[in-house]
Amino acid sequence: MKPATVSLLSVLSASACSDAPAEPRVQDIVASEKAKQLAQQHIIVDTHIDVPYRLEYRYEDVTKATEKGEFDLPRAQQGGLNAAFMSIYTPPALEDEPGEHRYGPKAMADLLIDRVEAIVGRAPNDFGLAYTVKDVQDNFAAGKVSLPLGMENGSPIEGDLANLEHFYKRGVRYITLAHSESNHISDSSYSDDKHWEGLSPFGKDLVKAMNEMGVMIDISHVSDQAFFQVMELSTAPVIASHSSLRHFTPGMERNMSDEMLSALKDNGGVIQINFGSYFLTNEAYQWDEIKAKKVDAFIKEHKLAQDDKKVKEFEANYLAQNPYPFASINDVLDHIDRTVEIAGIDYVGIGSDYDGVGDSLPTGLKDVSSFPNLVEGLIQRGYSDEDIAKILGQNLIRVWQQVEDVAAKSTLAS
């Protein structure tokens, strides 16, 4: 999920954005029968789907076909998605402004976990919770879509390691240490205020505790300094649950540099490529940056609130005059290719950010039914069936299993 200051989701209604011209820069890739077969044959793991927060403000029953969003059961089954990490996202404001909101970070996270459990409760024959790698494999064998949990923003830990255990018991299997603002754990890549110069003292303790507990450390959103400190501290592989490559978006700290990719390889971790156009091409990145500045200037000039009707009208007019430059499947493939070139085939996977990047998704990859199109692109670029299986899910499963193994050894040692 992108920070609210630049997210299309926060500035454009779905209908307004859907009406925008969306001419692909290259011809869309359409799945062949082989691609469709591979998508059904192999476990597909997507480590970042923002369904719980989406349903907080626009509820739909995702056990059935839905009108909005990018995820529901029929589309997941069509696309071959087998393990969809549900993002337990808490806005930074819940930590920054205690007492000003209905929920604190921990309460909000618990609420969103309740929502995921309710999804499984409504369709127990189609969905299954997944606390371990074996759960994912068993659900796959039973024809169920696994819904493991990842916490986006570590704010719900609230400075208490007991809360790490609490959320582990509730099923959280990765934690994104920060989000769009620095928090009590880590500096954020988006934040100008990097007062910790990486991780906080508590954040360093949390990294060690996550290793011991068996929770994957997610370095998406953290600052470069925090990333390299995690690399030094973690005894288990880490993930970037929904990041892409800075090579294609110069100056975007939210994406990973080549140096970081090399360090991630040495750590044994995996980068899960984000599908948002903003993360994929410099054209889309610059469009968002320029638009955000113009919107901010308009708000300040007219002394308006972010949600004022006049602001929304300004945004809609801006979009009409400056159509959004959507990325394509080929841009996603370029990020995968470069990751393989720098780090290797064993260190890349899928972290789409569906339901988290508004309507900025690439042509041909608009929802979870689209994974066969991505598989077709991989086939066309010469990836073997074995390599495709790694990208789709085996690499992430390997990391998850290693994190479980490190935790098991820690338990035995104690």
CSV table of C-alpha atoms in Angstrom, one decimal, residues 47 66 158 185 189 193 249 263 266 296 312 357 364 410:
chain,number,residue,atom,x,y,z
A,47,THR,CA,2.5,-11.7,-0.1
A,66,THR,CA,-17.6,-8.6,-5.9
A,158,GLU,CA,3.0,-0.8,20.7
A,185,ILE,CA,10.3,0.5,15.5
A,189,SER,CA,11.6,5.2,3.5
A,193,ASP,CA,12.1,12.4,9.8
A,249,THR,CA,12.4,4.5,-10.5
A,263,ALA,CA,22.5,-8.0,0.4
A,266,ASP,CA,23.4,-12.9,0.9
A,296,ASP,CA,-1.0,20.0,-1.9
A,312,LYS,CA,-11.7,15.9,-5.3
A,357,VAL,CA,-2.6,0.8,-5.0
A,364,GLY,CA,-3.2,-7.0,-18.2
A,410,SER,CA,15.9,-21.1,19.0
